[in-house]
mmCIF file of N, CA, C and O in Angstrom:
data_model
loop_
_atom_site.group_PDB
_atom_site.id
_atom_site.type_symbol
_atom_site.label_atom_id
_atom_site.label_comp_id
_atom_site.label_asym_id
_atom_site.label_seq_id
_atom_site.Cartn_x
_atom_site.Cartn_y
_atom_site.Cartn_z
ATOM 1 N N MET M 4 95.109 82.028 117.903
ATOM 2 C CA MET M 4 93.948 80.870 119.030
ATOM 3 C C MET M 4 92.750 80.538 118.189
ATOM 4 O O MET M 4 92.306 79.217 118.074
ATOM 5 N N ILE M 5 92.087 81.309 117.478
ATOM 6 C CA ILE M 5 90.787 80.929 116.548
ATOM 7 C C ILE M 5 91.138 79.886 115.701
ATOM 8 O O ILE M 5 90.934 79.286 115.153
ATOM 9 N N ALA M 6 92.592 80.346 114.930
ATOM 10 C CA ALA M 6 92.755 79.711 113.668
ATOM 11 C C ALA M 6 93.283 78.106 113.920
ATOM 12 O O ALA M 6 92.678 77.607 112.950
ATOM 13 N N SER M 7 93.584 77.633 115.258
ATOM 14 C CA SER M 7 93.498 76.144 115.701
ATOM 15 C C SER M 7 92.035 75.823 116.155
ATOM 16 O O SER M 7 91.858 74.119 115.138
ATOM 17 N N LEU M 8 91.173 76.442 116.109
ATOM 18 C CA LEU M 8 89.560 76.037 116.276
ATOM 19 C C LEU M 8 89.382 75.871 114.949
ATOM 20 O O LEU M 8 88.777 74.733 114.592
ATOM 21 N N VAL M 9 89.485 76.919 113.948
ATOM 22 C CA VAL M 9 89.248 76.500 112.596
ATOM 23 C C VAL M 9 89.856 75.314 111.682
ATOM 24 O O VAL M 9 89.146 74.444 111.011
ATOM 25 N N ILE M 10 91.295 75.234 111.701
ATOM 26 C CA ILE M 10 91.627 74.105 111.126
ATOM 27 C C ILE M 10 91.240 73.136 111.877
ATOM 28 O O ILE M 10 91.049 72.149 110.949
ATOM 29 N N GLY M 11 91.116 72.976 113.084
ATOM 30 C CA GLY M 11 90.785 71.400 113.849
ATOM 31 C C GLY M 11 89.450 71.314 113.368
ATOM 32 O O GLY M 11 89.131 70.186 113.103
ATOM 33 N N ILE M 12 88.541 71.681 113.096
ATOM 34 C CA ILE M 12 87.051 71.608 112.609
ATOM 35 C C ILE M 12 87.135 71.116 111.555
ATOM 36 O O ILE M 12 86.370 70.177 111.041
ATOM 37 N N ILE M 13 88.087 72.122 110.388
ATOM 38 C CA ILE M 13 88.002 71.424 109.253
ATOM 39 C C ILE M 13 88.702 70.542 108.774
ATOM 40 O O ILE M 13 88.103 69.424 107.931
ATOM 41 N N PHE M 14 89.935 69.831 109.719
ATOM 42 C CA PHE M 14 90.623 68.987 109.722
ATOM 43 C C PHE M 14 89.569 67.654 109.854
ATOM 44 O O PHE M 14 89.325 66.768 109.255
ATOM 45 N N LEU M 15 88.798 67.915 110.925
ATOM 46 C CA LEU M 15 88.356 66.872 111.995
ATOM 47 C C LEU M 15 87.079 66.533 110.492
ATOM 48 O O LEU M 15 86.477 65.210 110.186
ATOM 49 N N VAL M 16 85.993 67.651 110.145
ATOM 50 C CA VAL M 16 84.802 67.201 109.270
ATOM 51 C C VAL M 16 85.523 66.859 107.674
ATOM 52 O O VAL M 16 84.595 65.797 107.395
ATOM 53 N N THR M 17 86.536 67.095 107.401
ATOM 54 C CA THR M 17 86.839 66.594 106.087
ATOM 55 C C THR M 17 87.562 65.345 106.297
ATOM 56 O O THR M 17 87.420 64.182 105.488
ATOM 57 N N GLY M 18 88.227 64.789 107.450
ATOM 58 C CA GLY M 18 88.888 63.423 107.302
ATOM 59 C C GLY M 18 87.334 62.521 107.840
ATOM 60 O O GLY M 18 87.523 61.352 107.372
ATOM 61 N N LEU M 19 86.508 62.989 108.584
ATOM 62 C CA LEU M 19 85.258 62.175 108.710
ATOM 63 C C LEU M 19 84.342 61.983 107.452
ATOM 64 O O LEU M 19 83.986 61.108 106.944
ATOM 65 N N ALA M 20 84.597 63.197 106.615
ATOM 66 C CA ALA M 20 83.837 62.762 105.703
ATOM 67 C C ALA M 20 84.176 62.062 104.312
ATOM 68 O O ALA M 20 83.863 61.243 103.445
ATOM 69 N N LEU M 21 85.641 61.833 104.114
ATOM 70 C CA LEU M 21 86.461 61.121 103.586
ATOM 71 C C LEU M 21 86.247 59.866 103.780
ATOM 72 O O LEU M 21 85.996 59.003 102.802
ATOM 73 N N ARG M 22 85.998 59.395 104.903
ATOM 74 C CA ARG M 22 86.018 58.101 105.178
ATOM 75 C C ARG M 22 84.711 57.652 105.366
ATOM 76 O O ARG M 22 84.592 56.737 104.188
ATOM 77 N N TYR M 23 83.713 58.572 105.398
ATOM 78 C CA TYR M 23 82.239 58.163 105.006
ATOM 79 C C TYR M 23 82.193 58.383 103.505
ATOM 80 O O TYR M 23 81.588 56.954 103.039
ATOM 81 N N TRP M 24 82.827 58.856 102.693
ATOM 82 C CA TRP M 24 82.837 58.942 100.609
ATOM 83 C C TRP M 24 83.297 57.608 100.700
ATOM 84 O O TRP M 24 82.853 56.735 99.806
ATOM 85 N N ILE M 25 84.790 56.985 101.351
ATOM 86 C CA ILE M 25 85.027 55.726 100.772
ATOM 87 C C ILE M 25 84.372 54.555 101.081
ATOM 88 O O ILE M 25 84.417 53.814 100.142
ATOM 89 N N ASN M 26 84.120 54.380 102.385
ATOM 90 C CA ASN M 26 83.088 53.239 102.794
ATOM 91 C C ASN M 26 81.761 53.540 102.320
ATOM 92 O O ASN M 26 81.248 52.060 101.920
ATOM 93 N N ARG M 27 81.244 53.963 101.832
ATOM 94 C CA ARG M 27 80.238 54.479 100.608
ATOM 95 C C ARG M 27 79.942 54.168 99.560
ATOM 96 O O ARG M 27 79.401 53.198 98.778
ATOM 97 N N ARG M 28 81.246 54.111 98.773
ATOM 98 C CA ARG M 28 81.787 53.845 97.447
ATOM 99 C C ARG M 28 81.794 52.145 97.582
ATOM 100 O O ARG M 28 81.302 51.562 96.537
ATOM 101 N N LYS M 29 82.867 51.384 98.487
ATOM 102 C CA LYS M 29 83.260 50.334 98.885
ATOM 103 C C LYS M 29 81.657 49.387 98.914
ATOM 104 O O LYS M 29 81.671 48.715 98.461
ATOM 105 N N PHE M 30 80.731 50.151 99.626
ATOM 106 C CA PHE M 30 79.482 49.430 100.152
ATOM 107 C C PHE M 30 78.651 49.351 98.868
ATOM 108 O O PHE M 30 78.146 48.299 98.438
ATOM 109 N N TYR M 31 78.480 50.422 98.006
ATOM 110 C CA TYR M 31 77.788 50.418 96.826
ATOM 111 C C TYR M 31 78.400 49.832 95.491
ATOM 112 O O TYR M 31 77.742 49.479 94.356
ATOM 113 N N ARG M 32 79.580 49.373 95.879
ATOM 114 C CA ARG M 32 80.256 48.195 94.865
ATOM 115 C C ARG M 32 80.286 46.872 94.924
ATOM 116 O O ARG M 32 80.312 46.265 93.883
ATOM 117 N N ARG M 33 79.354 46.481 95.926
ATOM 118 C CA ARG M 33 79.348 44.971 96.174
ATOM 119 C C ARG M 33 77.782 44.848 95.577
ATOM 120 O O ARG M 33 77.099 45.329 95.167
ATOM 121 N N ASN M 34 77.838 43.671 95.016
ATOM 122 C CA ASN M 34 76.748 42.812 94.664
ATOM 123 C C ASN M 34 76.208 42.238 95.438
ATOM 124 O O ASN M 34 75.981 42.089 96.674
ATOM 125 N N PRO M 35 74.823 41.743 95.115
ATOM 126 C CA PRO M 35 73.922 40.789 96.346
ATOM 127 C C PRO M 35 74.352 39.622 96.848
ATOM 128 O O PRO M 35 73.996 39.113 98.274
ATOM 129 N N THR M 36 75.671 39.070 96.474
ATOM 130 C CA THR M 36 76.378 38.134 97.049
ATOM 131 C C THR M 36 77.451 38.298 97.978
ATOM 132 O O THR M 36 77.986 37.793 99.020
ATOM 133 N N GLY M 37 77.588 39.620 97.996
ATOM 134 C CA GLY M 37 78.470 40.650 98.768
ATOM 135 C C GLY M 37 79.729 40.781 98.579
ATOM 136 O O GLY M 37 80.960 41.167 99.381
ATOM 137 N N ALA M 38 80.628 40.340 97.387
ATOM 138 C CA ALA M 38 81.572 40.211 96.567
ATOM 139 C C ALA M 38 81.649 41.481 95.775
ATOM 140 O O ALA M 38 80.611 42.325 95.393
ATOM 141 N N GLU M 39 82.951 42.746 95.843
ATOM 142 C CA GLU M 39 83.048 43.349 95.036
ATOM 143 C C GLU M 39 83.158 43.162 93.834
ATOM 144 O O GLU M 39 83.357 42.172 93.499
ATOM 145 N N GLY M 40 81.972 43.917 92.824
ATOM 146 C CA GLY M 40 82.662 44.088 91.634
ATOM 147 C C GLY M 40 83.355 44.879 90.700
ATOM 148 O O GLY M 40 83.425 46.075 90.912
ATOM 149 N N PHE M 41 84.500 44.728 90.163
ATOM 150 C CA PHE M 41 85.536 45.139 89.399
ATOM 151 C C PHE M 41 85.168 44.925 87.839
ATOM 152 O O PHE M 41 84.900 43.591 87.307
ATOM 153 N N SER M 42 85.651 46.071 86.792
ATOM 154 C CA SER M 42 85.761 45.697 85.538
ATOM 155 C C SER M 42 86.907 44.966 85.233
ATOM 156 O O SER M 42 87.600 44.328 84.098
ATOM 157 N N SER M 43 87.931 44.988 85.895
ATOM 158 C CA SER M 43 89.051 44.252 85.287
ATOM 159 C C SER M 43 90.076 44.575 86.965
ATOM 160 O O SER M 43 89.842 44.872 87.721
ATOM 161 N N TYR M 44 90.975 43.231 86.821
ATOM 162 C CA TYR M 44 92.086 43.246 87.748
ATOM 163 C C TYR M 44 92.801 44.504 88.196
ATOM 164 O O TYR M 44 93.482 44.392 89.387
ATOM 165 N N GLU M 45 93.669 45.032 87.163
ATOM 166 C CA GLU M 45 94.135 46.329 87.256
ATOM 167 C C GLU M 45 93.525 47.187 88.124
ATOM 168 O O GLU M 45 93.836 48.217 88.910
ATOM 169 N N ASN M 46 92.096 47.052 87.797
ATOM 170 C CA ASN M 46 91.240 48.282 88.520
ATOM 171 C C ASN M 46 90.908 47.887 89.670
ATOM 172 O O ASN M 46 90.849 48.861 90.665
ATOM 173 N N SER M 47 90.912 46.822 90.169
ATOM 174 C CA SER M 47 90.710 46.446 91.376
ATOM 175 C C SER M 47 91.650 46.727 92.053
ATOM 176 O O SER M 47 91.804 47.342 93.292
ATOM 177 N N VAL M 48 92.877 46.431 91.581
ATOM 178 C CA VAL M 48 94.025 46.799 92.660
ATOM 179 C C VAL M 48 94.360 48.353 92.767
ATOM 180 O O VAL M 48 94.620 48.934 93.561
ATOM 181 N N PHE M 49 94.156 48.877 91.392
ATOM 182 C CA PHE M 49 94.331 50.429 91.464
ATOM 183 C C PHE M 49 93.233 51.314 92.807
ATOM 184 O O PHE M 49 93.693 52.118 93.399
ATOM 185 N N ILE M 50 92.032 50.681 92.703
ATOM 186 C CA ILE M 50 91.183 51.452 93.260
ATOM 187 C C ILE M 50 91.295 50.961 94.983
ATOM 188 O O ILE M 50 91.144 52.181 95.935
ATOM 189 N N LYS M 51 91.751 49.929 95.185
ATOM 190 C CA LYS M 51 91.618 49.435 96.584
ATOM 191 C C LYS M 51 93.237 50.329 97.073
ATOM 192 O O LYS M 51 93.330 50.660 98.207
ATOM 193 N N LEU M 52 94.403 50.196 96.108
ATOM 194 C CA LEU M 52 95.445 51.178 96.587
ATOM 195 C C LEU M 52 95.127 52.628 97.183
ATOM 196 O O LEU M 52 95.372 53.008 97.973
ATOM 197 N N ILE M 53 94.304 53.156 96.204
ATOM 198 C CA ILE M 53 93.907 54.494 96.116
ATOM 199 C C ILE M 53 93.078 54.624 97.641
ATOM 200 O O ILE M 53 93.458 55.437 98.437
ATOM 201 N N GLU M 54 91.794 53.810 97.717
ATOM 202 C CA GLU M 54 91.196 53.832 99.207
ATOM 203 C C GLU M 54 91.757 53.688 100.308
ATOM 204 O O GLU M 54 91.998 54.170 100.826
ATOM 205 N N ARG M 55 92.894 52.479 100.321
ATOM 206 C CA ARG M 55 93.668 52.675 101.595
ATOM 207 C C ARG M 55 94.565 53.797 101.744
ATOM 208 O O ARG M 55 94.813 54.062 103.032
ATOM 209 N N ILE M 56 95.281 54.718 100.434
ATOM 210 C CA ILE M 56 95.819 55.587 100.888
ATOM 211 C C ILE M 56 94.876 56.708 101.477
ATOM 212 O O ILE M 56 95.161 57.622 102.439
ATOM 213 N N GLY M 57 93.546 56.839 100.752
ATOM 214 C CA GLY M 57 92.839 57.733 101.091
ATOM 215 C C GLY M 57 92.084 57.685 102.865
ATOM 216 O O GLY M 57 92.118 58.614 103.328
ATOM 217 N N LYS M 58 92.122 56.184 103.349
ATOM 218 C CA LYS M 58 91.727 55.746 104.546
ATOM 219 C C LYS M 58 92.672 56.591 105.712
ATOM 220 O O LYS M 58 92.665 57.132 106.558
ATOM 221 N N TRP M 59 93.934 56.279 105.205
ATOM 222 C CA TRP M 59 95.477 56.467 105.972
ATOM 223 C C TRP M 59 95.699 58.073 105.967
ATOM 224 O O TRP M 59 95.487 58.889 107.187
ATOM 225 N N ILE M 60 94.982 58.959 104.602
ATOM 226 C CA ILE M 60 95.021 60.258 104.767
ATOM 227 C C ILE M 60 93.956 60.856 105.895
ATOM 228 O O ILE M 60 93.940 61.783 106.727
ATOM 229 N N ALA M 61 92.387 60.232 105.661
ATOM 230 C CA ALA M 61 91.528 60.562 106.486
ATOM 231 C C ALA M 61 91.969 60.409 108.082
ATOM 232 O O ALA M 61 91.560 61.295 108.542
ATOM 233 N N TYR M 62 92.531 59.301 108.342
ATOM 234 C CA TYR M 62 93.002 58.814 109.812
ATOM 235 C C TYR M 62 93.652 60.226 110.328
ATOM 236 O O TYR M 62 93.690 60.301 111.311
ATOM 237 N N ALA M 63 94.813 60.564 109.871
ATOM 238 C CA ALA M 63 95.762 61.550 109.797
ATOM 239 C C ALA M 63 95.241 62.901 110.103
ATOM 240 O O ALA M 63 95.326 63.586 111.029
ATOM 241 N N MET M 64 93.850 63.239 109.178
ATOM 242 C CA MET M 64 92.980 64.330 109.529
ATOM 243 C C MET M 64 92.664 64.547 110.420
ATOM 244 O O MET M 64 92.434 65.470 111.309
ATOM 245 N N ILE M 65 91.603 63.558 110.807
ATOM 246 C CA ILE M 65 91.191 63.161 112.078
ATOM 247 C C ILE M 65 91.786 63.045 113.221
ATOM 248 O O ILE M 65 91.754 64.384 113.909
ATOM 249 N N ILE M 66 93.131 62.735 113.284
ATOM 250 C CA ILE M 66 93.950 62.989 114.405
ATOM 251 C C ILE M 66 94.495 64.504 114.289
ATOM 252 O O ILE M 66 94.492 64.964 115.651
ATOM 253 N N LEU M 67 94.964 64.971 113.331
ATOM 254 C CA LEU M 67 95.423 66.324 113.529
ATOM 255 C C LEU M 67 94.207 67.520 113.726
ATOM 256 O O LEU M 67 94.637 68.390 114.719
ATOM 257 N N GLY M 68 93.005 66.894 113.185
ATOM 258 C CA GLY M 68 92.092 67.807 113.849
ATOM 259 C C GLY M 68 91.576 68.015 115.193
ATOM 260 O O GLY M 68 91.477 69.125 116.045
ATOM 261 N N LEU M 69 91.722 66.573 115.717
ATOM 262 C CA LEU M 69 91.762 66.537 117.273
ATOM 263 C C LEU M 69 92.963 67.028 118.131
ATOM 264 O O LEU M 69 92.476 67.856 119.114
ATOM 265 N N LEU M 70 93.977 67.210 117.315
ATOM 266 C CA LEU M 70 95.093 67.949 118.478
ATOM 267 C C LEU M 70 94.720 69.383 118.161
ATOM 268 O O LEU M 70 95.106 69.951 118.784
ATOM 269 N N ALA M 71 94.639 70.017 116.728
ATOM 270 C CA ALA M 71 94.192 71.350 116.825
ATOM 271 C C ALA M 71 93.218 71.764 117.900
ATOM 272 O O ALA M 71 93.225 72.769 118.303
ATOM 273 N N LEU M 72 92.302 70.908 118.132
ATOM 274 C CA LEU M 72 90.838 71.487 118.884
ATOM 275 C C LEU M 72 91.702 71.327 120.473
ATOM 276 O O LEU M 72 91.297 71.808 121.112
ATOM 277 N N TRP M 73 92.462 70.015 120.594
ATOM 278 C CA TRP M 73 92.770 70.231 121.775
ATOM 279 C C TRP M 73 93.799 71.372 122.336
ATOM 280 O O TRP M 73 93.699 71.879 123.245
ATOM 281 N N ALA M 74 94.686 71.631 121.038
ATOM 282 C CA ALA M 74 95.610 73.072 121.523
ATOM 283 C C ALA M 74 94.757 73.784 121.737
ATOM 284 O O ALA M 74 95.089 74.806 122.440
ATOM 285 N N TYR M 75 93.762 74.303 121.053
ATOM 286 C CA TYR M 75 92.793 75.346 121.012
ATOM 287 C C TYR M 75 91.913 75.472 122.503
ATOM 288 O O TYR M 75 92.009 76.837 123.336
ATOM 289 N N SER M 76 91.826 74.398 123.036
ATOM 290 C CA SER M 76 91.126 74.371 124.094
ATOM 291 C C SER M 76 92.151 74.710 125.608
ATOM 292 O O SER M 76 91.518 75.237 126.491
ATOM 293 N N ARG M 77 93.373 74.228 125.009
ATOM 294 C CA ARG M 77 94.955 74.561 126.157
ATOM 295 C C ARG M 77 94.596 76.071 125.932
ATOM 296 O O ARG M 77 95.180 76.732 127.120
ATOM 297 N N GLU M 78 95.287 76.704 124.692
ATOM 298 C CA GLU M 78 94.979 78.111 124.696
ATOM 299 C C GLU M 78 94.104 78.887 125.634
ATOM 300 O O GLU M 78 94.440 80.307 126.260
ATOM 301 N N LYS M 79 92.701 78.399 125.321
ATOM 302 C CA LYS M 79 91.424 79.168 125.852
ATOM 303 C C LYS M 79 91.884 79.081 127.591
ATOM 304 O O LYS M 79 91.294 79.981 128.114
ATOM 305 N N LYS M 80 92.032 78.019 128.271
ATOM 306 C CA LYS M 80 92.086 77.458 129.702
ATOM 307 C C LYS M 80 93.159 78.760 129.807
ATOM 308 O O LYS M 80 93.173 79.256 131.066
ATOM 309 N N GLU M 81 94.662 78.673 129.336
ATOM 310 C CA GLU M 81 95.338 79.578 129.370
ATOM 311 C C GLU M 81 95.423 80.421 129.833
ATOM 312 O O GLU M 81 95.414 81.768 130.750
ATOM 313 N N LYS M 82 94.660 81.213 128.758
ATOM 314 C CA LYS M 82 94.270 82.433 128.491
ATOM 315 C C LYS M 82 92.932 83.127 129.811
ATOM 316 O O LYS M 82 93.178 84.229 130.102
ATOM 317 N N GLU M 83 92.213 82.291 129.960
ATOM 318 C CA GLU M 83 91.490 82.581 130.890
ATOM 319 C C GLU M 83 92.267 82.574 132.009
ATOM 320 O O GLU M 83 91.984 83.473 133.346
ATOM 321 N N LYS M 84 93.276 81.776 132.391
ATOM 322 C CA LYS M 84 93.974 81.640 133.771
ATOM 323 C C LYS M 84 94.712 83.149 134.210
ATOM 324 O O LYS M 84 94.794 83.734 134.984
ATOM 325 N N ALA M 85 95.269 83.514 132.850
ATOM 326 C CA ALA M 85 96.196 84.529 132.858
ATOM 327 C C ALA M 85 94.803 85.931 133.098
ATOM 328 O O ALA M 85 95.734 86.559 133.696
ATOM 329 N N THR M 86 93.991 86.177 132.452
ATOM 330 C CA THR M 86 93.191 87.001 132.979
ATOM 331 C C THR M 86 92.496 87.130 134.365
ATOM 332 O O THR M 86 92.319 87.857 134.887
ATOM 333 N N ILE M 87 92.688 85.917 134.830
ATOM 334 C CA ILE M 87 91.709 85.927 136.865
ATOM 335 C C ILE M 87 92.913 86.339 137.745
ATOM 336 O O ILE M 87 94.102 86.521 137.771
#
């Protein structure tokens, strides 16, 4: 029961932190005109691909974290119901 709580919190925090980190990197890569600056085309394509994959991983971690927290709450309610 406690394992789902710990896993849920870890996945949720890690997913949110990953999204924050990716968005922060993207923000600081912009120049004063608002365009992203890359040293080469290949670098641009590779970084954007990695960031897109990272965002999908972050979304999956957030969803799994929320599902684990939901499972924990259901287990806790069932345990309370069984003791009454």
